[in-house]
Short mmCIF file of N, CA and C in Angstrom, two decimals:
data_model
loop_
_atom_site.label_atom_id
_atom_site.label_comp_id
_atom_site.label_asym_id
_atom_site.label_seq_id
_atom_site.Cartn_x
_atom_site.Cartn_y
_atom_site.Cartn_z
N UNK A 5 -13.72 -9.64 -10.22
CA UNK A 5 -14.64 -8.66 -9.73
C UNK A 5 -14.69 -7.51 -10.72
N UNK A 6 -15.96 -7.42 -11.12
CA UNK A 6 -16.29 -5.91 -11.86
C UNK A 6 -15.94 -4.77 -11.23
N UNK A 7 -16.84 -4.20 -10.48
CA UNK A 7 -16.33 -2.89 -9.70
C UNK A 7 -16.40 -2.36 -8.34
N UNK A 8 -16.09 -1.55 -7.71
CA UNK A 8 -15.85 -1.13 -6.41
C UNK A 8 -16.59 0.10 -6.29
N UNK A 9 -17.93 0.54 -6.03
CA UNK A 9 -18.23 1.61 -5.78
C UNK A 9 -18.06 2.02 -4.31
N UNK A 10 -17.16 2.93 -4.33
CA UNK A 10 -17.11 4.40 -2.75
C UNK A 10 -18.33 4.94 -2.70
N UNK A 11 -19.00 4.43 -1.31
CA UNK A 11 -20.12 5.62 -0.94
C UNK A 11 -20.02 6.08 0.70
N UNK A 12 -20.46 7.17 0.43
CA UNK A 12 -20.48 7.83 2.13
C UNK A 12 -19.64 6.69 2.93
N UNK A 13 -19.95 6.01 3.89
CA UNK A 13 -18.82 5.59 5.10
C UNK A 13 -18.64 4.00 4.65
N UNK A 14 -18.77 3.64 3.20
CA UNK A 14 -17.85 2.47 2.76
C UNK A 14 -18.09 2.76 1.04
N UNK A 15 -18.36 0.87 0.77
CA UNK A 15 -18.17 0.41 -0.61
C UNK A 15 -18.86 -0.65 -0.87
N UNK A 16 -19.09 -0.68 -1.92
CA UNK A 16 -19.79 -1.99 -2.16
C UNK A 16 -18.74 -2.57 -3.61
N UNK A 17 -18.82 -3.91 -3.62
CA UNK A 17 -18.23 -4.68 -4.48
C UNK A 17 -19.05 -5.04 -5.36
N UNK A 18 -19.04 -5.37 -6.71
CA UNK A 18 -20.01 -6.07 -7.68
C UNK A 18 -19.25 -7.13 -8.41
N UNK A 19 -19.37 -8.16 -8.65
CA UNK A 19 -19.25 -9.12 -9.85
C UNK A 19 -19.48 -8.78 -11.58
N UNK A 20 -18.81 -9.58 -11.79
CA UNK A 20 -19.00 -9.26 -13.45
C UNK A 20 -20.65 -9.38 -13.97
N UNK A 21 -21.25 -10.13 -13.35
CA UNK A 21 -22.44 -9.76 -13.60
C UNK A 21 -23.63 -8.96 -12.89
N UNK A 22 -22.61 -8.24 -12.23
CA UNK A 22 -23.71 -6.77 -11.41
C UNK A 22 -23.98 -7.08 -10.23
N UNK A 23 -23.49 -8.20 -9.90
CA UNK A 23 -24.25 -9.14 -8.40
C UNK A 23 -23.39 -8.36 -7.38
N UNK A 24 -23.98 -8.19 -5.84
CA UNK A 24 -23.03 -7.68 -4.74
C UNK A 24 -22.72 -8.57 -4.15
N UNK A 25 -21.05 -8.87 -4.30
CA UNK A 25 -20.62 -9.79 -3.42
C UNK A 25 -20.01 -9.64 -2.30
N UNK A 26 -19.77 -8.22 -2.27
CA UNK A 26 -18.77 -7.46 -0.83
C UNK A 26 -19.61 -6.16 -0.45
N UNK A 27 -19.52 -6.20 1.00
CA UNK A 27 -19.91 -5.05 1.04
C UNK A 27 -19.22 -4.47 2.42
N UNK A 28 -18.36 -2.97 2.17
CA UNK A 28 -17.25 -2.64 3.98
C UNK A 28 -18.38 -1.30 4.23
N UNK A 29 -18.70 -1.27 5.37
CA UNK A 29 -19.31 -0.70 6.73
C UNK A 29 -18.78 0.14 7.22
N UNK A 30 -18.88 1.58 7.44
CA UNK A 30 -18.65 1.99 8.58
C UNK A 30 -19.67 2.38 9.16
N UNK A 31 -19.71 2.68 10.41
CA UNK A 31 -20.92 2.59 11.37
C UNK A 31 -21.01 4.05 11.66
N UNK A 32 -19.97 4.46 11.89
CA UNK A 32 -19.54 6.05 12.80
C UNK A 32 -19.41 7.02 11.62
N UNK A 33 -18.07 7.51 11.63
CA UNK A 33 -17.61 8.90 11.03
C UNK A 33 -16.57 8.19 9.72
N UNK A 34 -16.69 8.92 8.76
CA UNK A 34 -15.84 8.78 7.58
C UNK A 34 -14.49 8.76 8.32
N UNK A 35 -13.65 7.74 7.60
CA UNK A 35 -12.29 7.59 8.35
C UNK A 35 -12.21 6.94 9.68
N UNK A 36 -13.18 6.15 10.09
CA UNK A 36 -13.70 5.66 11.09
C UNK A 36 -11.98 4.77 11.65
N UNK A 37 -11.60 4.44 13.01
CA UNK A 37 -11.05 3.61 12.81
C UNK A 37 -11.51 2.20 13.14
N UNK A 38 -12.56 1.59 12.63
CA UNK A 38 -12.80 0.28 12.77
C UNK A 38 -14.28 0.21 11.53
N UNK A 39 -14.02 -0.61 10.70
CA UNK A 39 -14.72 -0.48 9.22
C UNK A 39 -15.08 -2.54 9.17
N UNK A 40 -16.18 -2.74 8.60
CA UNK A 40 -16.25 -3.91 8.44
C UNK A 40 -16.26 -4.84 7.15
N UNK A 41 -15.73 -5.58 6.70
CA UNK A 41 -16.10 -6.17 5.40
C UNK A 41 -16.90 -7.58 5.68
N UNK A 42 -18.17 -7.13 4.63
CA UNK A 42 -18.99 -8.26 4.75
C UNK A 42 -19.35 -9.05 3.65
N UNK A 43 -19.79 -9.65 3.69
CA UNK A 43 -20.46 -10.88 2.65
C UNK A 43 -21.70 -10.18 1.78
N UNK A 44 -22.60 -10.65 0.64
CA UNK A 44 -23.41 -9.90 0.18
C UNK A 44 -24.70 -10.77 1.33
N UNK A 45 -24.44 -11.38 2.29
CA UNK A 45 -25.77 -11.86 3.17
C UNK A 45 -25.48 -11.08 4.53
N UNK A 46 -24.23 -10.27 4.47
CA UNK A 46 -24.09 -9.38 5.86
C UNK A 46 -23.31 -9.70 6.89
N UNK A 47 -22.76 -11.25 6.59
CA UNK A 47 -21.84 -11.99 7.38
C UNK A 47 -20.44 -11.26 7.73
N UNK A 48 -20.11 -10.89 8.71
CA UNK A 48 -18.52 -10.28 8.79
C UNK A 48 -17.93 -11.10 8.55
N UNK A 49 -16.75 -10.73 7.74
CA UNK A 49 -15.42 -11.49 7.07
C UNK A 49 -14.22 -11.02 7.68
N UNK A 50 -14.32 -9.81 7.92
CA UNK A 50 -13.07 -9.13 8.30
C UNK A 50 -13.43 -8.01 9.28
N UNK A 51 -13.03 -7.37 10.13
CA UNK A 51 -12.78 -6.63 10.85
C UNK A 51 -11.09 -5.44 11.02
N UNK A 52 -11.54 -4.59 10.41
CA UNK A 52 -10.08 -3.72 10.24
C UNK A 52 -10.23 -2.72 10.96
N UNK A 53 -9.10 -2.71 11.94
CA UNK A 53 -8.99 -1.33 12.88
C UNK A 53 -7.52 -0.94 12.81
N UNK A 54 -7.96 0.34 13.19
CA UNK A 54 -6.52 1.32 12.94
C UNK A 54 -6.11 1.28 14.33
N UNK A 55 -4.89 1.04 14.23
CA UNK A 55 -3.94 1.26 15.14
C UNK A 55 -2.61 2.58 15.33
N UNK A 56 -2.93 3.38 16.79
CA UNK A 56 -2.34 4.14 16.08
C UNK A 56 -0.83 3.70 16.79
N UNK A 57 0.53 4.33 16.42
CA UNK A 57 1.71 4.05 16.42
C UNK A 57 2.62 5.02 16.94
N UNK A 58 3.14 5.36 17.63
CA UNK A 58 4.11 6.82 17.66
C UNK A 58 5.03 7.32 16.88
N UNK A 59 5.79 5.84 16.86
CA UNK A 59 6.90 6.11 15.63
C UNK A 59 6.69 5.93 13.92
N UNK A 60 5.81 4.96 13.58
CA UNK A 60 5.24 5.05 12.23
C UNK A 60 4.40 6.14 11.93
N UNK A 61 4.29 5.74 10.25
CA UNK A 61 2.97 6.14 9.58
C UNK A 61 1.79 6.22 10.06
N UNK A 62 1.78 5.06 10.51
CA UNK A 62 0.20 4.05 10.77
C UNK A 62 -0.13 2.57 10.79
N UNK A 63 -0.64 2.08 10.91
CA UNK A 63 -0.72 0.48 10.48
C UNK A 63 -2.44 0.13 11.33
N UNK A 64 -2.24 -0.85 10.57
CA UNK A 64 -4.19 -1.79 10.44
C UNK A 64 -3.83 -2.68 10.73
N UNK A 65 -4.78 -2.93 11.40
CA UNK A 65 -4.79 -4.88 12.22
C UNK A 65 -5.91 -5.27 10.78
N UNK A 66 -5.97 -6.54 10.71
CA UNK A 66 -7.27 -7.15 9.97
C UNK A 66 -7.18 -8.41 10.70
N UNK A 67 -9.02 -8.21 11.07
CA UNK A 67 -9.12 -9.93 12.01
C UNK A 67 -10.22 -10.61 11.50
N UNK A 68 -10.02 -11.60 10.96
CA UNK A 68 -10.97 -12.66 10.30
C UNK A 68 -11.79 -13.42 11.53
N UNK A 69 -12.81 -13.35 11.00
CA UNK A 69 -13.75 -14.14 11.53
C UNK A 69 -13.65 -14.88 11.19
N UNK A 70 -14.32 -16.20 12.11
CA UNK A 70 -14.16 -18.04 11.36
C UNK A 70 -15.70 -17.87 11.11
N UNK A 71 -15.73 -19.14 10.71
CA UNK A 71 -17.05 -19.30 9.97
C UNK A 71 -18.39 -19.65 10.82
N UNK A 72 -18.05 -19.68 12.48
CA UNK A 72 -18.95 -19.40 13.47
C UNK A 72 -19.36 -18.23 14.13
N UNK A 73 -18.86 -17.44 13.66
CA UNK A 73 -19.16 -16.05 13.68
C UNK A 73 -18.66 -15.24 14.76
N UNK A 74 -17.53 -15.81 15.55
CA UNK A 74 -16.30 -15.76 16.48
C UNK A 74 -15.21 -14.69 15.79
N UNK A 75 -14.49 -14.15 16.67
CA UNK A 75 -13.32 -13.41 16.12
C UNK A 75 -12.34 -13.50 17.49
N UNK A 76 -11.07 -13.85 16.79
CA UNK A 76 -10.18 -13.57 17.65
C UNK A 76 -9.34 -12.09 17.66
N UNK A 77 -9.47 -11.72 19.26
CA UNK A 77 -9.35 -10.19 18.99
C UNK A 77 -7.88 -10.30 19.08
N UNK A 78 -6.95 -11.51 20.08
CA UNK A 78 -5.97 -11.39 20.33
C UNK A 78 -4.52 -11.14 19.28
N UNK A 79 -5.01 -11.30 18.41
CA UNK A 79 -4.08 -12.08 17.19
C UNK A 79 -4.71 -11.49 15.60
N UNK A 80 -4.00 -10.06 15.50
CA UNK A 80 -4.68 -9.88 13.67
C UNK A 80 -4.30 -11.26 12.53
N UNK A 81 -5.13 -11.15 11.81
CA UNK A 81 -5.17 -12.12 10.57
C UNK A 81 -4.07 -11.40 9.95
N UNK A 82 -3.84 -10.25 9.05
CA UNK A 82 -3.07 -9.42 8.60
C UNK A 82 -2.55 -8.04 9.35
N UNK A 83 -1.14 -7.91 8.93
CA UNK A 83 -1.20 -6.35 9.63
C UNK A 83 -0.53 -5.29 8.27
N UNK A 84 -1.18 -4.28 7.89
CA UNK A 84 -0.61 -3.55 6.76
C UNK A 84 0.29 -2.15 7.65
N UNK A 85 0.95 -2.22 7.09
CA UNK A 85 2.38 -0.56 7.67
C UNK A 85 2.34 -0.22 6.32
N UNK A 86 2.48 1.20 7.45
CA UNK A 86 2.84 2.48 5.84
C UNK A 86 4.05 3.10 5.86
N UNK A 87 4.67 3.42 4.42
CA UNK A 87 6.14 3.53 4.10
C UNK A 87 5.80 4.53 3.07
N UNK A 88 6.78 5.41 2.99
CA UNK A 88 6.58 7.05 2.24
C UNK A 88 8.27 6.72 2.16
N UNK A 89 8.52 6.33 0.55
CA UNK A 89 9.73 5.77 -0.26
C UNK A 89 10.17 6.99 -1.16
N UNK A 90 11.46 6.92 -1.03
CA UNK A 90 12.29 8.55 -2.48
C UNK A 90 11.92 7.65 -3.44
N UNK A 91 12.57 6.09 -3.13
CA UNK A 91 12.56 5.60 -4.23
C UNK A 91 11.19 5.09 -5.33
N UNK A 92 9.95 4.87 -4.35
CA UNK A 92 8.97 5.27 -5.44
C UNK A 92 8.66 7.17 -5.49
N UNK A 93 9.58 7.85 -5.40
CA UNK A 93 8.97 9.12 -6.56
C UNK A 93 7.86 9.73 -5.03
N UNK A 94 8.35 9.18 -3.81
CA UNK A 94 7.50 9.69 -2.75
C UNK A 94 6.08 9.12 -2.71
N UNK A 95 5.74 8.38 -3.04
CA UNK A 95 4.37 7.46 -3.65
C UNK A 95 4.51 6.79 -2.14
N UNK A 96 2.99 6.10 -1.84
CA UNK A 96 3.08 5.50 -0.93
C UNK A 96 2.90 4.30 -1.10
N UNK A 97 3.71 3.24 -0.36
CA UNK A 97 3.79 1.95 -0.06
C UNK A 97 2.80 1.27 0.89
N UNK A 98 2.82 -0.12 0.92
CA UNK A 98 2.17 -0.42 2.12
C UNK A 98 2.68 -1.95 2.61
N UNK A 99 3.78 -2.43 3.28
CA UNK A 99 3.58 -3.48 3.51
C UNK A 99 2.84 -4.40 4.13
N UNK A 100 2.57 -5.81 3.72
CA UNK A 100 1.24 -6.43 4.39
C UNK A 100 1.46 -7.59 5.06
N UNK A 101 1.57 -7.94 6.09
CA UNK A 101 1.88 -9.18 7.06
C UNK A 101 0.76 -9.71 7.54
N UNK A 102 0.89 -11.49 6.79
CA UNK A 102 0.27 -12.14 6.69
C UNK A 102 0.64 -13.74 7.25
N UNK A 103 0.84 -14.05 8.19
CA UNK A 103 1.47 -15.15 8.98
C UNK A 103 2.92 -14.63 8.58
N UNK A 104 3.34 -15.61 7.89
CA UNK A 104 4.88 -15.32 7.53
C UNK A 104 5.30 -14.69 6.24
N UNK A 105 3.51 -14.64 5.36
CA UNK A 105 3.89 -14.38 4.13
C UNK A 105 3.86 -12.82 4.08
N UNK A 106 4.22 -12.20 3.13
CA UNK A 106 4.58 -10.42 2.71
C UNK A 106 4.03 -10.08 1.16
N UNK A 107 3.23 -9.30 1.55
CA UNK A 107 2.90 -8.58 0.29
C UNK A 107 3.14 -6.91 0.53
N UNK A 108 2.96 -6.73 -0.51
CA UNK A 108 3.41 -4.53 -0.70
C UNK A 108 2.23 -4.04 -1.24
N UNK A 109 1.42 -3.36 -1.57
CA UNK A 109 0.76 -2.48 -1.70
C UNK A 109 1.32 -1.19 -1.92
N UNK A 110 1.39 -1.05 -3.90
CA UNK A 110 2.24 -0.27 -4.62
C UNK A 110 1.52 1.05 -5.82
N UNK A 111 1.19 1.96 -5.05
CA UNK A 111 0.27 3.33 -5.81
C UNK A 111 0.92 2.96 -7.32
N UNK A 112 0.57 3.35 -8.34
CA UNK A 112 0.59 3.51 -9.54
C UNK A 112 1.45 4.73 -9.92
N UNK A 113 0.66 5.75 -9.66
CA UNK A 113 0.08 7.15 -10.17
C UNK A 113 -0.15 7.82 -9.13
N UNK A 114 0.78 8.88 -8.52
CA UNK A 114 0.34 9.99 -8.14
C UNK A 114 -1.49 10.85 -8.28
N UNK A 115 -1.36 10.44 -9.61
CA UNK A 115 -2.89 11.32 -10.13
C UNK A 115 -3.93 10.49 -10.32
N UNK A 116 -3.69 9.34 -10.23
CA UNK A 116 -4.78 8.47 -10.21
C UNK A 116 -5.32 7.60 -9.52
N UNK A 117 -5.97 7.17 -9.05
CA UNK A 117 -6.87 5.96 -7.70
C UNK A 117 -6.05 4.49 -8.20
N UNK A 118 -4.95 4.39 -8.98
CA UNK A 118 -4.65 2.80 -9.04
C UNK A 118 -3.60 2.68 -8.42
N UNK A 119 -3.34 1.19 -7.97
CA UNK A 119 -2.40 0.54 -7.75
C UNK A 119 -2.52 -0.85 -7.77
N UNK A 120 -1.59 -1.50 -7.03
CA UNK A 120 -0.94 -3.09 -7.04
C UNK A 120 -0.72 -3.57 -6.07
N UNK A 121 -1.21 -4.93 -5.77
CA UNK A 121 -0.63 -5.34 -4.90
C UNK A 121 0.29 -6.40 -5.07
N UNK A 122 1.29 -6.60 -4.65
CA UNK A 122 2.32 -7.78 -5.28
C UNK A 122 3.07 -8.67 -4.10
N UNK A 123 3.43 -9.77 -4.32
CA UNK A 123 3.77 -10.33 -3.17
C UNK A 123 5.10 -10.29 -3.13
N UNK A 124 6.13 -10.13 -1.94
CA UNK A 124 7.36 -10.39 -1.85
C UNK A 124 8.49 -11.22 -1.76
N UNK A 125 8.30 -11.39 -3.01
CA UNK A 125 9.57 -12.63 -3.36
C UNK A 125 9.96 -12.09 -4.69
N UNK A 126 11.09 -12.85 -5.23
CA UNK A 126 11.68 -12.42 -6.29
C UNK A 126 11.44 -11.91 -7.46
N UNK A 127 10.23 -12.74 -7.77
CA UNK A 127 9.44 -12.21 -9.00
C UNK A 127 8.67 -11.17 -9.06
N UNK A 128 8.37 -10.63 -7.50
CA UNK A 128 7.17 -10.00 -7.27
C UNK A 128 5.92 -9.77 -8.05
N UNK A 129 5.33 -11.27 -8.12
CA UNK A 129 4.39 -11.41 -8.90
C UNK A 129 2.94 -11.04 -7.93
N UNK A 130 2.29 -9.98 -9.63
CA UNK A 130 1.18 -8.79 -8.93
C UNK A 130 0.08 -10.26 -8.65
N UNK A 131 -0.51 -9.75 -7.59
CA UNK A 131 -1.23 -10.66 -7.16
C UNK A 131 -3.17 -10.22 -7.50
N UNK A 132 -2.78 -8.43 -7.66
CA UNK A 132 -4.47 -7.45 -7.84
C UNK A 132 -3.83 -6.51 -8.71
N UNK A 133 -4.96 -5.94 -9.40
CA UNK A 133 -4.51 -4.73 -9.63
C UNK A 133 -5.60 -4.13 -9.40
N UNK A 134 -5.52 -2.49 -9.05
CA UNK A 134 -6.89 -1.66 -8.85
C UNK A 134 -6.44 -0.59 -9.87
N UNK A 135 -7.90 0.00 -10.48
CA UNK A 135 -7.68 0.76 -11.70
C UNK A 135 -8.65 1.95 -11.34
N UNK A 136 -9.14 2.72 -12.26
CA UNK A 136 -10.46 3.47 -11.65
C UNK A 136 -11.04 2.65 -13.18
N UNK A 137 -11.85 2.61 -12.77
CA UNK A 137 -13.07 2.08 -13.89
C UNK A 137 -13.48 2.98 -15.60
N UNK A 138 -13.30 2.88 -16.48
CA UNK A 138 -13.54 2.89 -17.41
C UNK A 138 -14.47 2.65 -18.29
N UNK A 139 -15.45 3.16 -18.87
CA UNK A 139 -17.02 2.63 -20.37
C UNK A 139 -15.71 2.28 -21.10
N UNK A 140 -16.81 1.24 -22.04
CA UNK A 140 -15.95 0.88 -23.24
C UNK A 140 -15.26 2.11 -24.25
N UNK A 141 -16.12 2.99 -23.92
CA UNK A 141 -15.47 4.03 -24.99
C UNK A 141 -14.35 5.10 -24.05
N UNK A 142 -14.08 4.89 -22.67
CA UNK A 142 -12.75 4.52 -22.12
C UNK A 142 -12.89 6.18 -21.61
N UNK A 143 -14.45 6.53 -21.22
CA UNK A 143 -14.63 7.71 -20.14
C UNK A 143 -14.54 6.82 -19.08
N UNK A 144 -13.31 8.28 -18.27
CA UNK A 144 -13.10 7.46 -16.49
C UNK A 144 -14.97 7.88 -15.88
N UNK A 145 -15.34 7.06 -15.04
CA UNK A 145 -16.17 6.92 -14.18
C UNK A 145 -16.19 7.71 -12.97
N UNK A 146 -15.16 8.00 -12.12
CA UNK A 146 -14.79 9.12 -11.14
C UNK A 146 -13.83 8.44 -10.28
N UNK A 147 -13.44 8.60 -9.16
CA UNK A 147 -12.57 8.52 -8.15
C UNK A 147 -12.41 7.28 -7.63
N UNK A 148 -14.05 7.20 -7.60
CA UNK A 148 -14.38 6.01 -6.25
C UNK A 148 -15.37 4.89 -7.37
N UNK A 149 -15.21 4.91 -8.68
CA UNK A 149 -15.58 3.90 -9.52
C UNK A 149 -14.50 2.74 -9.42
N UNK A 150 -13.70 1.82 -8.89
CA UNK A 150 -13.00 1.14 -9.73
C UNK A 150 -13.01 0.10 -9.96
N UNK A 151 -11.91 -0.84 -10.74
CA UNK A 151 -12.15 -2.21 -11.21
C UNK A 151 -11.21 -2.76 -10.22
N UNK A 152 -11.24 -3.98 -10.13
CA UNK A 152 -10.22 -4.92 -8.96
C UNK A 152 -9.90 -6.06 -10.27
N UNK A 153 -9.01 -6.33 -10.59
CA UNK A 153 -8.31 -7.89 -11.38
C UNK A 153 -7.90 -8.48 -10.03
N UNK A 154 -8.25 -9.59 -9.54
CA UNK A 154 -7.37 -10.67 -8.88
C UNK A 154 -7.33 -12.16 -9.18
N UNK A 155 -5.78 -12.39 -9.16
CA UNK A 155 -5.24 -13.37 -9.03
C UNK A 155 -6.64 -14.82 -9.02
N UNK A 156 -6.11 -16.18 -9.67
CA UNK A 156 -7.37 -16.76 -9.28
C UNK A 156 -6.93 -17.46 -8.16
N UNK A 157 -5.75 -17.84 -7.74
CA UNK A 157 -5.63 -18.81 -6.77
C UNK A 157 -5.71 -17.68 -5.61
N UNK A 158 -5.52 -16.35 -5.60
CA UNK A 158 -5.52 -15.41 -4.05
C UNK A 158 -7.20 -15.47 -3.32
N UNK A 159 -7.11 -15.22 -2.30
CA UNK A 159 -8.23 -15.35 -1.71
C UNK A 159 -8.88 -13.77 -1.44
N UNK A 160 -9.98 -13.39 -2.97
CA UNK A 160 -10.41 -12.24 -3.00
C UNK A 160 -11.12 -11.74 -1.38
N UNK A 161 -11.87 -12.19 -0.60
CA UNK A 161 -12.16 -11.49 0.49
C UNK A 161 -10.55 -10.65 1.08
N UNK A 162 -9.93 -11.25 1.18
CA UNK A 162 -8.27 -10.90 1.62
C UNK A 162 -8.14 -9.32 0.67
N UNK A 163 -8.04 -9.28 -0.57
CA UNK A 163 -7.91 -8.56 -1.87
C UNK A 163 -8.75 -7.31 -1.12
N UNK A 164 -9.86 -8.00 -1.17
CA UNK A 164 -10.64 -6.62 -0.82
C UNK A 164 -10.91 -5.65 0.57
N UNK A 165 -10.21 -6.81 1.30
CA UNK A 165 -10.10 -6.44 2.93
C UNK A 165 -8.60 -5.27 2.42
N UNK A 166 -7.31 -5.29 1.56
CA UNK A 166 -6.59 -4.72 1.20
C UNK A 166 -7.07 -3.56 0.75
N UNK A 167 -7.72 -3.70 -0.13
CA UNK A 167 -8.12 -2.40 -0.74
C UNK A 167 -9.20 -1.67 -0.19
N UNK A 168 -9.70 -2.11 0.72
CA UNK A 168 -10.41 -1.50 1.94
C UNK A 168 -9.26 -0.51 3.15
N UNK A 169 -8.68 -1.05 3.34
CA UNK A 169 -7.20 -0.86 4.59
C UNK A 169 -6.61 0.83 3.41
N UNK A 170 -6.20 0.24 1.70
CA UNK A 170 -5.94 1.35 1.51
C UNK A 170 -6.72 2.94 1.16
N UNK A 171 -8.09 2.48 0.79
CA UNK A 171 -8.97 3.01 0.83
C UNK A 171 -9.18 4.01 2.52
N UNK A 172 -8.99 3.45 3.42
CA UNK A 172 -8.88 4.15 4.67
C UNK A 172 -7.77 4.98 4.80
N UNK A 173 -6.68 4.52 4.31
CA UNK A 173 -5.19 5.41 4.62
C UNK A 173 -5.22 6.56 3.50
N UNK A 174 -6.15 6.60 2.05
CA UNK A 174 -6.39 7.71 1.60
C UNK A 174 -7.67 8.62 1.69
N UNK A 175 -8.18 7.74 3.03
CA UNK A 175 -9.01 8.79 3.94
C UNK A 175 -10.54 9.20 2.15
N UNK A 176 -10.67 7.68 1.29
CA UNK A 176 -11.50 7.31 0.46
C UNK A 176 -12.70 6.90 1.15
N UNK A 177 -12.81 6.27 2.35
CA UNK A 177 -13.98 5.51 2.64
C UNK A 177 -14.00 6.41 4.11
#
């Protein structure tokens, strides 16, 4: 994926060749808690709502739609929690529960819109990376410009349903 433009109450996704292949929704108020990610034909893919928690941070349900255009409300597809670590430097974390599997969601930079997402196992091999976007002659673009690298075997709707979820927790979309 080329780039991620932030506008008013979402984002749109582009391909390397300019094409829109994603596009997240909000319907209501910036910071909405329930945002949609869709297809570039409008199809919901995902459904992310905030849940709120007493004792946490926060945490997001994400519920996939099947391909009949059904959603099960009972049961999130993913659930992301938020973690505020000494050991990253006070940076925020995000773990991501996914049946049984675990990924983290890992800020970069204090000062900058990037991070990582990496999965949890030994190698913690990065699975995305998010950057802010760059011209060849390597002027940043702004805040809400950025690039997405993912993985080829990960399943980018997933990727971007992530970086949608963190995009909400920095109150971006």
């Amino acid at each position: 994926m080329k780039s991620l433009v932030c506008h008013s109450n979402g984002c749109t996704v582009f391909n390397s060749n300019g094409e829109i292949i994603y596009r997240v929704e909000n319907y209501d108020n910036k910071c909405n808690k329930e945002v949609y990610l869709m297809d570039l034909r409008g199809k919901v893919l995902f459904t992310i709502r905030r849940r709120k928690c007493a004792l946490a941070f926060g945490r997001w349900d994400g519920y996939r739609w099947s391909s009949t255009g059904s959603l099960n409300k009972e049961k999130p597809w993913f659930q992301v929690k938020i973690y505020y670590c000494r050991f990253l430097m006070g940076n925020l974390a995000c773990q991501v529960t996914v049946a049984r599997d675990r990924y983290w969601i890992l800020k970069k930079s204090a000062r900058k819109p990037a991070f990582r997402i990496v999965m949890n196992n030994i190698n913690g091999d990065i699975v995305a990376k998010v950057n802010q976007k760059q011209s060849s002659s390597g002027i940043s673009f702004g805040e809400d410009v950025l690039t997405l690298r993912v993985e080829p075997h990960v399943d980018h709707s997933f990727i971007v349903a992530l970086v949608t979820v963190y995009g909400l927790i920095n109150r971006r979309l």
